[in-house]
């Protein structure tokens, strides 16, 4: 068994879609990034890659490569899933947290779980997504950005 930890953060800006877990969430701002800036999926990918000792998303999907500009992070997650399979790893579980003051995430979490599980070709019961605020503290609490953390368990095939 191998455990991986992932973290990501992006700034909130106007004129961008807010995409988390592959879900477009209605909000007046979106996350700034080279891809779709889906911090939830980015944290999950980093936890999976870390557990498998395969580096991180910057190694596999550099923000200096135009082929990743605006790309769906769910597509990148599918690629990570294939890398895990090629390296004989099976996902035991993923537990992730979105840290954002606003908007409310709860109505969107079931679809996020479905998107993540589908991209990785695993059962939804292996994916847990939750959300919290920071009680108005820090950059997430002030609404400057959104962050996410993920931990996962991989098993050798």
Coordinates of C-alpha atoms in Angstrom, one line a residue:
X1 CA 0.0 0.0 0.0
X2 CA 1.1 3.5 -0.8
X3 CA -0.3 6.8 0.4
X4 CA -0.1 10.1 -1.5
X5 CA -0.9 13.7 -0.5
X6 CA -1.9 16.5 -2.9
X7 CA -2.5 20.2 -2.6
X8 CA -3.4 23.0 -5.1
X9 CA -4.5 26.6 -5.0
X10 CA -5.6 29.1 -7.6
X11 CA -6.6 32.7 -7.6
X12 CA -10.2 33.7 -8.2
X13 CA -10.7 36.2 -11.1
X14 CA -13.4 37.6 -13.2
X15 CA -14.3 36.3 -16.7
X16 CA -13.4 32.7 -16.0
X17 CA -15.6 29.7 -15.3
X18 CA -15.4 28.2 -11.9
X19 CA -14.8 24.5 -12.5
X20 CA -14.3 22.0 -9.6
X21 CA -14.4 18.3 -10.0
X22 CA -15.3 18.8 -13.6
X23 CA -18.5 20.7 -12.7
X24 CA -19.1 24.2 -13.9
X25 CA -20.4 26.0 -10.8
X26 CA -22.4 29.2 -11.2
X27 CA -20.4 32.0 -9.6
X28 CA -19.2 35.6 -10.5
X29 CA -15.6 34.5 -10.6
X30 CA -13.5 31.5 -11.8
X31 CA -10.1 30.1 -11.1
X32 CA -7.1 31.5 -13.0
X33 CA -4.7 28.9 -14.5
X34 CA -3.1 27.5 -17.6
X35 CA -5.7 24.6 -17.8
X36 CA -9.2 25.0 -16.5
X37 CA -7.6 25.5 -13.0
X38 CA -9.7 22.8 -11.3
X39 CA -7.9 22.8 -7.9
X40 CA -9.8 19.8 -6.7
X41 CA -8.8 17.6 -9.6
X42 CA -5.2 19.0 -9.5
X43 CA -4.9 18.0 -5.8
X44 CA -6.3 14.6 -6.6
X45 CA -3.8 14.1 -9.5
X46 CA -0.9 15.1 -7.3
X47 CA -1.9 12.7 -4.5
X48 CA -2.2 9.8 -7.0
X49 CA 1.1 10.6 -8.8
X50 CA 2.8 11.1 -5.4
X51 CA 1.6 7.8 -4.1
X52 CA 3.0 6.1 -7.2
X53 CA 6.3 8.0 -7.0
X54 CA 5.6 9.3 -10.5
X55 CA 6.3 13.0 -9.9
X56 CA 3.6 15.7 -10.0
X57 CA 1.3 17.4 -12.4
X58 CA 3.9 20.0 -13.3
X59 CA 6.1 17.2 -14.6
X60 CA 3.4 15.5 -16.6
X61 CA 1.4 18.6 -17.7
X62 CA 3.7 21.6 -17.7
X63 CA 2.1 25.1 -17.9
X64 CA 4.7 26.0 -20.4
X65 CA 3.2 23.6 -23.0
X66 CA 0.4 25.2 -25.1
X67 CA -1.3 21.8 -25.6
X68 CA -2.5 22.0 -22.0
X69 CA -3.8 25.6 -22.3
X70 CA -7.5 25.6 -21.3
X71 CA -7.6 21.8 -21.2
X72 CA -10.1 20.0 -19.0
X73 CA -8.5 18.7 -15.8
X74 CA -10.8 15.7 -16.0
X75 CA -9.0 14.7 -19.3
X76 CA -5.7 15.0 -17.4
X77 CA -7.1 12.9 -14.6
X78 CA -7.9 10.2 -17.1
X79 CA -4.3 10.2 -18.2
X80 CA -3.1 9.9 -14.6
X81 CA -5.5 6.9 -14.2
X82 CA -3.8 5.2 -17.3
X83 CA -0.3 5.9 -15.8
X84 CA -1.4 4.2 -12.6
X85 CA -2.7 1.2 -14.5
X86 CA 0.6 1.0 -16.6
X87 CA 2.5 1.0 -13.3
X88 CA 0.4 -1.7 -11.7
X89 CA -1.5 0.4 -9.2
X90 CA -5.1 0.2 -8.2
X91 CA -6.8 3.0 -6.3
X92 CA -8.0 2.0 -2.8
X93 CA -9.6 5.4 -2.1
X94 CA -9.4 9.1 -2.5
X95 CA -10.4 11.6 0.1
X96 CA -10.4 15.3 -0.9
X97 CA -11.4 18.7 0.6
X98 CA -12.2 21.9 -1.2
X99 CA -11.4 25.0 0.9
X100 CA -13.5 28.0 -0.2
X101 CA -15.5 30.7 1.5
X102 CA -18.0 30.8 -1.3
X103 CA -19.9 29.5 -3.3
X104 CA -21.6 26.6 -1.5
X105 CA -20.2 23.3 -2.8
X106 CA -22.6 20.8 -1.3
X107 CA -25.2 20.8 -4.1
X108 CA -22.3 20.0 -6.6
X109 CA -20.4 17.3 -4.7
X110 CA -22.3 14.3 -6.0
X111 CA -21.6 15.2 -9.6
X112 CA -17.9 15.9 -8.7
X113 CA -17.6 12.4 -7.2
X114 CA -19.3 10.9 -10.3
X115 CA -16.9 12.8 -12.7
X116 CA -13.8 11.8 -10.7
X117 CA -14.8 8.2 -10.4
X118 CA -15.7 8.0 -14.1
X119 CA -12.4 9.6 -15.2
X120 CA -10.5 7.0 -13.1
X121 CA -12.8 4.1 -14.0
X122 CA -13.4 3.3 -10.3
X123 CA -16.5 2.9 -8.2
X124 CA -17.9 6.1 -6.7
X125 CA -17.6 4.5 -3.3
X126 CA -13.8 5.0 -3.5
X127 CA -14.1 8.8 -3.9
X128 CA -15.0 11.2 -1.1
X129 CA -15.2 15.0 -1.7
X130 CA -16.1 17.4 1.1
X131 CA -15.9 21.2 1.4
X132 CA -15.1 23.7 4.2
X133 CA -14.7 27.4 4.7
X134 CA -11.9 29.1 6.6
X135 CA -14.3 31.3 8.7
X136 CA -13.3 34.4 6.7
X137 CA -9.5 33.8 7.4
X138 CA -6.7 33.8 4.9
X139 CA -6.8 34.1 1.1
X140 CA -9.6 31.5 0.8
X141 CA -11.6 33.2 3.6
X142 CA -11.3 36.6 1.9
X143 CA -12.4 35.2 -1.4
X144 CA -9.1 35.7 -3.2
X145 CA -8.7 32.0 -4.1
X146 CA -9.8 28.4 -3.6
X147 CA -7.5 25.6 -2.5
X148 CA -7.9 21.8 -2.2
X149 CA -6.2 19.0 -0.5
X150 CA -6.3 15.3 -1.3
X151 CA -5.0 12.1 0.1
X152 CA -5.2 8.7 -1.5
X153 CA -4.3 5.0 -1.0
X154 CA -2.9 3.0 -3.8
X155 CA -2.5 -0.8 -3.8
X156 CA -0.1 -2.8 -6.0
X157 CA -1.8 -5.1 -8.5

